[in-house]
Short mmCIF file of the C-alpha atoms (twelve columns), coordinates in Angstrom:
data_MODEL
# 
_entry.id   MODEL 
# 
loop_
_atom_site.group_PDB 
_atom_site.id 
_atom_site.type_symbol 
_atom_site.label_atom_id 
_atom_site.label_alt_id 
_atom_site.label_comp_id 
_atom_site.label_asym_id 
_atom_site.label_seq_id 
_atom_site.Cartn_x 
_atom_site.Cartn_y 
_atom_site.Cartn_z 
_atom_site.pdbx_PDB_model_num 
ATOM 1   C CA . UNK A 1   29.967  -16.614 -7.438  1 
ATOM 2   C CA . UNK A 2   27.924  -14.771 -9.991  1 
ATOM 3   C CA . UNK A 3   24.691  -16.352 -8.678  1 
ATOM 4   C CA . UNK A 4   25.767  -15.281 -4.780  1 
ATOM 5   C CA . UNK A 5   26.143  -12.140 -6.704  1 
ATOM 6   C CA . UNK A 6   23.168  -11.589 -7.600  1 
ATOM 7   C CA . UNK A 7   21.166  -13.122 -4.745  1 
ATOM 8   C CA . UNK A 8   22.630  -10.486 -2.770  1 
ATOM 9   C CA . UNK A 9   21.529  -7.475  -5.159  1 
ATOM 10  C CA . UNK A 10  18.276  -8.913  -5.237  1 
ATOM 11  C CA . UNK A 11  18.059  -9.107  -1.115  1 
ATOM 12  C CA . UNK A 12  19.136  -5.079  -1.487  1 
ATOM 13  C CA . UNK A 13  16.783  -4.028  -3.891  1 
ATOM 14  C CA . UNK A 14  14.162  -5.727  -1.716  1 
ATOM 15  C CA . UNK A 15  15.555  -3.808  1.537   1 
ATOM 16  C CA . UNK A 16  15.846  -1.016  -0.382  1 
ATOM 17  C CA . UNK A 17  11.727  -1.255  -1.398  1 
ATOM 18  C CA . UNK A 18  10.747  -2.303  2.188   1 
ATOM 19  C CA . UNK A 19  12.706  0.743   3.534   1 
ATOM 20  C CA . UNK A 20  11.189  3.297   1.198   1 
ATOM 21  C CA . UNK A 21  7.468   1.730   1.859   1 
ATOM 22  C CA . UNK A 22  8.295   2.239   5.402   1 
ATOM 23  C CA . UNK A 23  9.236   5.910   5.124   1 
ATOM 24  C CA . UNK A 24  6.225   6.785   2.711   1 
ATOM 25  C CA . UNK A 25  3.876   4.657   4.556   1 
ATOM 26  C CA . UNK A 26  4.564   6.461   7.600   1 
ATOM 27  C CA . UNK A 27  4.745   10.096  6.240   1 
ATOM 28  C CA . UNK A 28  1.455   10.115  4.465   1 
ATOM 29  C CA . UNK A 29  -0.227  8.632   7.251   1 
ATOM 30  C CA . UNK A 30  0.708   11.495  9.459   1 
ATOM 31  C CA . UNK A 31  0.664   13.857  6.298   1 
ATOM 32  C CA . UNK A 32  -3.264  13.179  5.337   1 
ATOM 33  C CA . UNK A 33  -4.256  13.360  8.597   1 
ATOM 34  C CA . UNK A 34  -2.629  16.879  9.045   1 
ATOM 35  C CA . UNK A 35  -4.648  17.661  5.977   1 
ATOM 36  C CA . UNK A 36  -7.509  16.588  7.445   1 
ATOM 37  C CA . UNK A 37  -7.233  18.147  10.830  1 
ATOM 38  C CA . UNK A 38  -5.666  21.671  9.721   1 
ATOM 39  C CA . UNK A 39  -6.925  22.030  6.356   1 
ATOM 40  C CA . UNK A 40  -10.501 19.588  5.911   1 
ATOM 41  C CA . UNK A 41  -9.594  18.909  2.675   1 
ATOM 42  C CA . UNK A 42  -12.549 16.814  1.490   1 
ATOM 43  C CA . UNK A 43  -11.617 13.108  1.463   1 
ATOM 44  C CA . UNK A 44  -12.723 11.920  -1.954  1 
ATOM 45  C CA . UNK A 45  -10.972 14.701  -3.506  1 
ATOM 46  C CA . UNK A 46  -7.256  14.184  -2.238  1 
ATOM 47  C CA . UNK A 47  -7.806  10.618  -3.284  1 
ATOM 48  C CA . UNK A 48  -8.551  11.386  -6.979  1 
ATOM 49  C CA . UNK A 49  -5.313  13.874  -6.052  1 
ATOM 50  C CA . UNK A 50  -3.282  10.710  -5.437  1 
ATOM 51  C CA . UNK A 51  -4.432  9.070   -8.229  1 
ATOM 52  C CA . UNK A 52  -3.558  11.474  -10.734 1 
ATOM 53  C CA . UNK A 53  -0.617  12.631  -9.268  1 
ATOM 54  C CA . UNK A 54  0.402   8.938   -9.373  1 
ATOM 55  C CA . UNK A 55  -0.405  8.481   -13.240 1 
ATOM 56  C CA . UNK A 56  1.204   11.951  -14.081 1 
ATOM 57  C CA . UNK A 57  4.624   10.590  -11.868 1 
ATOM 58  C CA . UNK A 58  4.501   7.271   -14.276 1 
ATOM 59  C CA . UNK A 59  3.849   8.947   -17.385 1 
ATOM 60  C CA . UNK A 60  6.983   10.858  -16.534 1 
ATOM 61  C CA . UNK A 61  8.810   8.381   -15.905 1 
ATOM 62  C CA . UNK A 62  7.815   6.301   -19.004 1 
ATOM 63  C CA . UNK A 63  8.997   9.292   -20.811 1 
ATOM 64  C CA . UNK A 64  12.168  8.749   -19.214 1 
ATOM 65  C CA . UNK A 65  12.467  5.146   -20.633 1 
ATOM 66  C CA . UNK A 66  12.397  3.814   -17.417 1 
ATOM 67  C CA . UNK A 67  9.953   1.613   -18.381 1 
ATOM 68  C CA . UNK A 68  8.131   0.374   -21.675 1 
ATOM 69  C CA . UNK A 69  3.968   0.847   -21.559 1 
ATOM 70  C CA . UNK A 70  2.231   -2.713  -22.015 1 
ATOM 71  C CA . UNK A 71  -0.912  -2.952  -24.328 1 
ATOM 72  C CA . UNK A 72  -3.299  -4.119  -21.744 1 
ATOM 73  C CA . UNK A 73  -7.214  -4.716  -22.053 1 
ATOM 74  C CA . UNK A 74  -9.493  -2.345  -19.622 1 
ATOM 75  C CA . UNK A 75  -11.584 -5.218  -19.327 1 
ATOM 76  C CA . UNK A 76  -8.970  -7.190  -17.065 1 
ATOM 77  C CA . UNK A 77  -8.454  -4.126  -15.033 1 
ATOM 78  C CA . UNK A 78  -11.938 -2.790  -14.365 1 
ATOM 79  C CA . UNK A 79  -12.317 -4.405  -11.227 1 
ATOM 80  C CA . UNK A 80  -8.747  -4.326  -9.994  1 
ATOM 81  C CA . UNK A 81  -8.984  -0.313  -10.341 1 
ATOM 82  C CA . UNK A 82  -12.358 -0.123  -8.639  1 
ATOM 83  C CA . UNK A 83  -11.142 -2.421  -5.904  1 
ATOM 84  C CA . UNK A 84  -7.817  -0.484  -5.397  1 
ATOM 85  C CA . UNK A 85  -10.400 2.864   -5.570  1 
ATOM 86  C CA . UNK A 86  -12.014 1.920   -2.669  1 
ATOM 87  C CA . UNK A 87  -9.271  0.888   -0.454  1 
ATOM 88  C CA . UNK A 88  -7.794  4.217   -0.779  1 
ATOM 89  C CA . UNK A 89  -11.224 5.943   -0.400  1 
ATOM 90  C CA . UNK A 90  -12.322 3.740   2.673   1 
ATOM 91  C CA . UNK A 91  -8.565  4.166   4.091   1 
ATOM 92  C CA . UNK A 92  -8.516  7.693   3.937   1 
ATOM 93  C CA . UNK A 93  -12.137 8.015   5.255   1 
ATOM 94  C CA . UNK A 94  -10.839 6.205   8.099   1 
ATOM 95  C CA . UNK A 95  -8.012  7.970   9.042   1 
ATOM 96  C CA . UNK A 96  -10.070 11.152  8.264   1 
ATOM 97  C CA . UNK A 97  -12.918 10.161  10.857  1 
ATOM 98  C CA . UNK A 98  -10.709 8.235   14.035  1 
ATOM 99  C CA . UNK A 99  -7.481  8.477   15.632  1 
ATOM 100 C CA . UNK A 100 -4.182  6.874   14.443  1 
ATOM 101 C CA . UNK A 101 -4.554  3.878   16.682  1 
ATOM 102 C CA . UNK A 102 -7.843  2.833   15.452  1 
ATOM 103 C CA . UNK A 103 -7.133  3.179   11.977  1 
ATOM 104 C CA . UNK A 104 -4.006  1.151   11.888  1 
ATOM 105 C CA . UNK A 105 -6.428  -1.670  14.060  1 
ATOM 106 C CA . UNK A 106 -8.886  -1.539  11.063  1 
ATOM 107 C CA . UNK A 107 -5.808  -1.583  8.325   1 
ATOM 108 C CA . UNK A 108 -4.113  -5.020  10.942  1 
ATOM 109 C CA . UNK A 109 -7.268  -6.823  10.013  1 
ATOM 110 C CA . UNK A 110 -7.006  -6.811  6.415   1 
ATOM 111 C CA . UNK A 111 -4.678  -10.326 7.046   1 
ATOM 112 C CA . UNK A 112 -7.476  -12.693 8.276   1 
ATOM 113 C CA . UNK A 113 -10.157 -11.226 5.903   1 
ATOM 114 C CA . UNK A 114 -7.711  -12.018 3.262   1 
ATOM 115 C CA . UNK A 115 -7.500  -15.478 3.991   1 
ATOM 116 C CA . UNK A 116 -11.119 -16.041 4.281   1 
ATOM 117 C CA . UNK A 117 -11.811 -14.572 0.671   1 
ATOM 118 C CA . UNK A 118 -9.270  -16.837 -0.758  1 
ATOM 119 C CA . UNK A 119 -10.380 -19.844 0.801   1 
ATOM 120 C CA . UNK A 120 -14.063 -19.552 -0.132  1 
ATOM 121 C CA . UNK A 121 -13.603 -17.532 -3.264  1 
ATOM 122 C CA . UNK A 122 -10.670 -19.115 -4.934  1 
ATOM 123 C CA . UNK A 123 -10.789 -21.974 -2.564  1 
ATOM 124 C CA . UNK A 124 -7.366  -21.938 -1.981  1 
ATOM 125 C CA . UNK A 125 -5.857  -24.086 1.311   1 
ATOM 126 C CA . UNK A 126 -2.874  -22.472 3.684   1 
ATOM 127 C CA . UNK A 127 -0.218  -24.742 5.452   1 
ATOM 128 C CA . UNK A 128 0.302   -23.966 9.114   1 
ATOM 129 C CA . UNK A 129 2.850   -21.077 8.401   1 
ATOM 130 C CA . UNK A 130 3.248   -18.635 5.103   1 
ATOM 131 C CA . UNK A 131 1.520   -19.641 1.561   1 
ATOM 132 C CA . UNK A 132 -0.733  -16.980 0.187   1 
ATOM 133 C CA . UNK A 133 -1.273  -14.639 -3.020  1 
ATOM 134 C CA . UNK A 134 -2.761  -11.400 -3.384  1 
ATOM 135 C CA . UNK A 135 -4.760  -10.419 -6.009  1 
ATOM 136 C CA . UNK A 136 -1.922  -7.570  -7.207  1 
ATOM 137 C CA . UNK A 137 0.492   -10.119 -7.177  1 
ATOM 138 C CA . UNK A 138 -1.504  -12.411 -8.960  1 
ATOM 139 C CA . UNK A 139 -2.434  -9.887  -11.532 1 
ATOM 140 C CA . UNK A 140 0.769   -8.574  -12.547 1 
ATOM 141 C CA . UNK A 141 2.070   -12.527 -12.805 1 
ATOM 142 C CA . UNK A 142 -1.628  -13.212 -14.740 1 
ATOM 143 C CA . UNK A 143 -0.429  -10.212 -17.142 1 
ATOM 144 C CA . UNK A 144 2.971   -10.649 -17.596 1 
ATOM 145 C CA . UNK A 145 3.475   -6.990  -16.479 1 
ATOM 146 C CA . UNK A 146 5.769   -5.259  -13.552 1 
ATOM 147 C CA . UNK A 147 4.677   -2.671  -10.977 1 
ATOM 148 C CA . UNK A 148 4.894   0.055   -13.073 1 
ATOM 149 C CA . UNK A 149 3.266   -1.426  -16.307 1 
ATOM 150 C CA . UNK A 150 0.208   -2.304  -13.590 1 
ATOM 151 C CA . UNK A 151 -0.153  0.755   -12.159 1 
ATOM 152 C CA . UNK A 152 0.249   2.902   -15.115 1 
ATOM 153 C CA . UNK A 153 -3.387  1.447   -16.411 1 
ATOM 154 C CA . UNK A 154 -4.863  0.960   -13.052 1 
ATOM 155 C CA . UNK A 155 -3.981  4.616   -11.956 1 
ATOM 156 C CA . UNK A 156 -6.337  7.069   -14.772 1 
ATOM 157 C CA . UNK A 157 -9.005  3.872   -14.529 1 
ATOM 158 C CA . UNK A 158 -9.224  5.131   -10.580 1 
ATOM 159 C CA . UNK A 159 -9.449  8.555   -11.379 1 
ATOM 160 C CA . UNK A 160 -11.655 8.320   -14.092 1 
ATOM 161 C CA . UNK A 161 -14.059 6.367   -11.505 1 
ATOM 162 C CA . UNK A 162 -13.316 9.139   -8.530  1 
ATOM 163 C CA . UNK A 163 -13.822 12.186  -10.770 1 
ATOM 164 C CA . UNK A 164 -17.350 10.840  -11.854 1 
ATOM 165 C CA . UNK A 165 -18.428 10.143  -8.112  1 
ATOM 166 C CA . UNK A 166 -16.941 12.866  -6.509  1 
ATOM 167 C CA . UNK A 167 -19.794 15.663  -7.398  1 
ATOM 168 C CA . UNK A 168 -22.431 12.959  -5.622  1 
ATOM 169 C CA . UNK A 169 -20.890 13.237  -2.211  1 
ATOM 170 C CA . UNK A 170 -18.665 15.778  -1.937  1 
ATOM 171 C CA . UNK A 171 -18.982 19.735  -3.334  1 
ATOM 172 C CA . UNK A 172 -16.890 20.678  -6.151  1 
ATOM 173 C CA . UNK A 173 -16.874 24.305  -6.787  1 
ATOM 174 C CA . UNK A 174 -18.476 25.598  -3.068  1 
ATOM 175 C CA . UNK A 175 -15.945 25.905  -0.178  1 
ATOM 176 C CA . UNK A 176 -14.292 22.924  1.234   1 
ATOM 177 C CA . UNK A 177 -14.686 21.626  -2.650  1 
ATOM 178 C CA . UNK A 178 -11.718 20.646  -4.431  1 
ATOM 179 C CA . UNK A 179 -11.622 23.141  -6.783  1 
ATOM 180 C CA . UNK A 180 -12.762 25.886  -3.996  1 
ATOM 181 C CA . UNK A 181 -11.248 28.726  -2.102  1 
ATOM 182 C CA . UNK A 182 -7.187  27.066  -0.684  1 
ATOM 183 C CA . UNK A 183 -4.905  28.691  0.616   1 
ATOM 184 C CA . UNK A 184 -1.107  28.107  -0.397  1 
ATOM 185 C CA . UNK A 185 -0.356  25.973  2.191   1 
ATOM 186 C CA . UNK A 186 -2.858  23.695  1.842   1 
ATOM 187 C CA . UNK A 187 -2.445  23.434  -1.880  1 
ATOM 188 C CA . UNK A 188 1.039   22.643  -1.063  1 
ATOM 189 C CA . UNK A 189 0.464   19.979  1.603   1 
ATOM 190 C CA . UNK A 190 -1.584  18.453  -0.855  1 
ATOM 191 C CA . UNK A 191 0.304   18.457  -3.627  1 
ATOM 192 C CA . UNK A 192 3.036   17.056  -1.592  1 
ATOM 193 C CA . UNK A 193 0.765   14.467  -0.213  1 
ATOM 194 C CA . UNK A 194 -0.020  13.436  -3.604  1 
ATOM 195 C CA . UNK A 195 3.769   12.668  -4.368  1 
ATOM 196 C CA . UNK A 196 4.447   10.690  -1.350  1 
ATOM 197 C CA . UNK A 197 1.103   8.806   -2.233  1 
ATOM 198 C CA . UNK A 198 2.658   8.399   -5.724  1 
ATOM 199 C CA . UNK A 199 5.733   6.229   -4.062  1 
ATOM 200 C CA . UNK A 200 3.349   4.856   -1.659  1 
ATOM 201 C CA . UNK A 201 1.477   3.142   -4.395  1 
ATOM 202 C CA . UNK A 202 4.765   2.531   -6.626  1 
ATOM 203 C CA . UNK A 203 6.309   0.366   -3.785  1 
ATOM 204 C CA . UNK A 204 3.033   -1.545  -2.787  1 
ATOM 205 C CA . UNK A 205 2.785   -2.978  -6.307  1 
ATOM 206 C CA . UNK A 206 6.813   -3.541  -6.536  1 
ATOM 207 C CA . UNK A 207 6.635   -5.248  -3.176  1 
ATOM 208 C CA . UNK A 208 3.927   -7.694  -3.661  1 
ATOM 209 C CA . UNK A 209 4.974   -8.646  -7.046  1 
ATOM 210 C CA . UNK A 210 8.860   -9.305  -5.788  1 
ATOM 211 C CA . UNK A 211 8.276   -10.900 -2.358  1 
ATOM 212 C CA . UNK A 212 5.008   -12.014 -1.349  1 
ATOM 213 C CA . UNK A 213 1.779   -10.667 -0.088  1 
ATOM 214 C CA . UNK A 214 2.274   -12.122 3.715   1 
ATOM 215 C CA . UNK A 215 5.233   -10.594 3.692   1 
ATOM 216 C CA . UNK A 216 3.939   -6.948  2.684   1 
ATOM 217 C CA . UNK A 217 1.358   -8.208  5.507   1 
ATOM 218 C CA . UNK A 218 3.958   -8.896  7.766   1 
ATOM 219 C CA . UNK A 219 6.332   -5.315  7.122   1 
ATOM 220 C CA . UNK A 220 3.042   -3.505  7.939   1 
ATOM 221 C CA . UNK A 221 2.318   -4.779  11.126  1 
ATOM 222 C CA . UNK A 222 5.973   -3.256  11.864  1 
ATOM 223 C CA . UNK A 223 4.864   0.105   10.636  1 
ATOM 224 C CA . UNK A 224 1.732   -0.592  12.615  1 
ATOM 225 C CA . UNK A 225 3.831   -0.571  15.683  1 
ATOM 226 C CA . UNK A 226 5.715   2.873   14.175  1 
ATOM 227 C CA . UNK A 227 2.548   4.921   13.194  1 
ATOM 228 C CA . UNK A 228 0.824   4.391   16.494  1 
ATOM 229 C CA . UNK A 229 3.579   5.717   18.179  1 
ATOM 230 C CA . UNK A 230 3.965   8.685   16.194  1 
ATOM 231 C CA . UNK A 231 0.445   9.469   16.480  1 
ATOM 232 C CA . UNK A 232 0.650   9.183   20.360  1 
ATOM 233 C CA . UNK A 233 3.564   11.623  19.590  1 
ATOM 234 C CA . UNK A 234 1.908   13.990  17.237  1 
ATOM 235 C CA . UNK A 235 -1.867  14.132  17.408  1 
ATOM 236 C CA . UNK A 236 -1.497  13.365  21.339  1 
ATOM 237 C CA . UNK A 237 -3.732  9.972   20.350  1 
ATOM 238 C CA . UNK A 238 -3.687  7.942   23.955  1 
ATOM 239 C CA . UNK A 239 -1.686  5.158   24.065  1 
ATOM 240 C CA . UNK A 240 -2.789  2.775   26.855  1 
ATOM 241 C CA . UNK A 241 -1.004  -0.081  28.532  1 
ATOM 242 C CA . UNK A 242 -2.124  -2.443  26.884  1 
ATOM 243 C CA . UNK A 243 -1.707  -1.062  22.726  1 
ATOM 244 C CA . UNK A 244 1.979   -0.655  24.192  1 
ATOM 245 C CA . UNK A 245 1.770   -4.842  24.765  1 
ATOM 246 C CA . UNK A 246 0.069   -5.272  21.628  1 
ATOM 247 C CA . UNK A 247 2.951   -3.535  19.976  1 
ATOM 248 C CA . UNK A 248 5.766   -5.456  21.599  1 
ATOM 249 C CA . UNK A 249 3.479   -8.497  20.894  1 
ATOM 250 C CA . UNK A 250 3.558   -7.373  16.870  1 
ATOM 251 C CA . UNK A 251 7.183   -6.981  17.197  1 
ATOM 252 C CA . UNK A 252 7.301   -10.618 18.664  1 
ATOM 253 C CA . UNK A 253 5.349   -12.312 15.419  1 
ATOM 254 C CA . UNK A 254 7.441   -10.082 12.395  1 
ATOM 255 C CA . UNK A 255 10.306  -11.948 14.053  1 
ATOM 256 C CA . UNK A 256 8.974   -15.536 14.799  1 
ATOM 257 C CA . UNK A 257 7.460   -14.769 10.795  1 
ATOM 258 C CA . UNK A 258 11.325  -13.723 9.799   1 
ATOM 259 C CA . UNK A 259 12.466  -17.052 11.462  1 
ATOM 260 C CA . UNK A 260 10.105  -18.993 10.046  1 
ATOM 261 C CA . UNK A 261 10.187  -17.388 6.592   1 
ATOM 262 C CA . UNK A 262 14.189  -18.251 6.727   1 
ATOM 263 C CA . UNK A 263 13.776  -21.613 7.807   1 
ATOM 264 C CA . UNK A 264 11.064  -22.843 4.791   1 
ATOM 265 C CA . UNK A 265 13.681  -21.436 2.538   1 
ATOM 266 C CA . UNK A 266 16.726  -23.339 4.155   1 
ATOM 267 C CA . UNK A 267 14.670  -26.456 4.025   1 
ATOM 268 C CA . UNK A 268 13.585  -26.388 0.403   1 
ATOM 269 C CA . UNK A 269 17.263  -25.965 -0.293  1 
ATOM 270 C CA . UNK A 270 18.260  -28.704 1.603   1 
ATOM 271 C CA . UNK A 271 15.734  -30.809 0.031   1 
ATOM 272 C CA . UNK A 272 16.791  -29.293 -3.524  1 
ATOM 273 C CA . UNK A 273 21.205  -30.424 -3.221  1 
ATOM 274 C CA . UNK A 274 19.870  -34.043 -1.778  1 
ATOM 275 C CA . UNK A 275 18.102  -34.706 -4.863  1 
ATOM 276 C CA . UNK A 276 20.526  -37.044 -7.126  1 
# 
C-alpha cells in the first residue's frame, strides 16, 4: 500500500512539472516575442536577463533551504553552460527573426538531430520505440546532483559567457542597448519575462532528470500544437490547411507514444512477477 502510495505522488509531482512547463513554455513564447515586436529589446541581452534572473531566483531559494548547494568543478560544466547558452541565444534569435509557426518547426527538429549525435558521438543504438538520454539528464545522473544543484552552477557560467559577448554584437549603452533609454513597460515585460524564463529553465532540468528526455521531446510536440495556435491567434501568423493536419497528426503520435510508453512499462512488470 505504501509503495502504491507513493507511485501515485510520484505520477503527481510529474503532472504537476509537465503542467507548469506547459504554462511557462507557452507564456514566454508569446511573452518574448511581444518584446520583440513592441519593444526590440535586443536579443542577446534578454537572454543574459534570463540567465541572471534565473541564478538570482535559485540563490533565493537556496537561502530558503530548499535546497543544499553541491561543490561542483567548472571544468565539468564549461561546455554544458556554453551549450545551454546557445540554445537560448539561437532560440530566441529565432523567434525574434520568424513567425511562431516556423520557430516551433525549427524547435520539432531538435528530436532526429538528437538521435543522430548520439549514435555517432556516443554511439549509442535505439530499439524501434523509446530508449534515449539527454545530455542534462545524463549530467545531473553523471554528478549526482538534482535540477536545482545543476542549474545553480550552469546559470552565472551562462551569464558570465553572455555578458562578455554581448558588447561584440549588440550595443550596450546606445539606444536599443540593454542598459539604454526603456521605458517602464518594457522594463517590466522584461523583468517579467525573465521570471517566467526562470521556471522555464527550473522545469526543463526537473523534467529530464525525473522522466526521460523523449518524453520532454514528446510533451513539446503537444505545446507545439498549442503555441502555433496561439500565434495564429495573437500575432495573426497564417495557419494553412495543412499545419492544421500536421497538428492533429502531432496529437496522433503523443498518444500512440503514451500507449506505447504504458505498454513497455506493463511488460517489464510482467516479465519482473514471472521471475521465480
Amino acid at each position: 500500500m505504501a509503495a502504491l502510495a507513493d507511485r501515485v505522488r510520484g505520477r503527481g509531482r510529474i503532472a504537476a512539472g509537465l503542467l507548469l512547463n506547459l504554462l511557462v513554455s507557452i507564456c514566454i513564447v508569446f511573452l518574448n516575442k511581444w518584446i520583440y515586436v513592441h519593444y526590440g529589446f535586443p536579443n542577446m541581452s534578454l537572454t543574459l536577463v534570463h540567465f541572471v534572473v534565473t541564478w538570482l531566483g535559485l540563490y533565493i531559494c537556496q537561502k530558503l533551504d530548499m535546497f543544499a548547494p553541491k561543490s561542483l568543478p567548472p571544468s565539468k560544466l564549461l561546455l554544458l553552460a556554453l551549450s545551454f547558452c546557445g540554445f537560448v541565444v539561437f532560440t530566441n534569435l529565432s523567434l525574434q527573426n520568424n513567425t511562431i509557426g516556423t520557430y516551433q518547426l525549427a524547435k520539432a527538429m531538435t528530436t532526429p538531430v538528437i538521435i543522430v549525435i548520439q549514435t555517432f558521438c556516443y554511439k549509442k543504438t535505439f530499439s524501434t520505440k523509446i530508449q534515449l538520454t539527454l545530455w542534462v539528464g545524463a549530467k545531473q545522473h553523471e554528478l549526482q546532483v538534482n535540477s536545482m544543484q545543476l542549474l545553480y552552477y550552469q546559470a552565472p557560467m551562462s551569464s558570465a559567457m553572455l555578458l562578455v559577448a554581448v558588447p561584440f554584437f549588440e550595443p550596450v549603452f546606445a539606444e536599443g542597448g540593454i542598459f539604454g533609454p526603456w521605458s517602464v513597460s518594457a522594463l517590466l515585460m522584461v523583468l517579467l519575462s525573465g521570471v517566467i524564463a526562470f521556471m522555464v529553465n527550473l522545469s526543463i532540468y526537473w523534467i529530464i532528470g525525473n522522466t526521460s528526455p523523449v518524453t520532454y521531446n514528446m510533451f513539446g510536440h503537444f505545446k507545439f500544437c498549442i503555441t502555433l495556435f496561439g500565434g495564429y491567434v495573437l500575432f495573426k501568423d497564417p495557419l494553412s490547411i495543412n499545419q492544421g493536419l500536421g497538428m492533429l497528426c502531432t496529437l496522433f503520435g503523443i498518444l500512440a507514444y503514451t500507449h506505447i510508453k504504458l505498454s513497455e512499462q506493463e511488460g517489464s512488470k510482467s516479465k519482473l512477477m514471472q521471475r521465480p
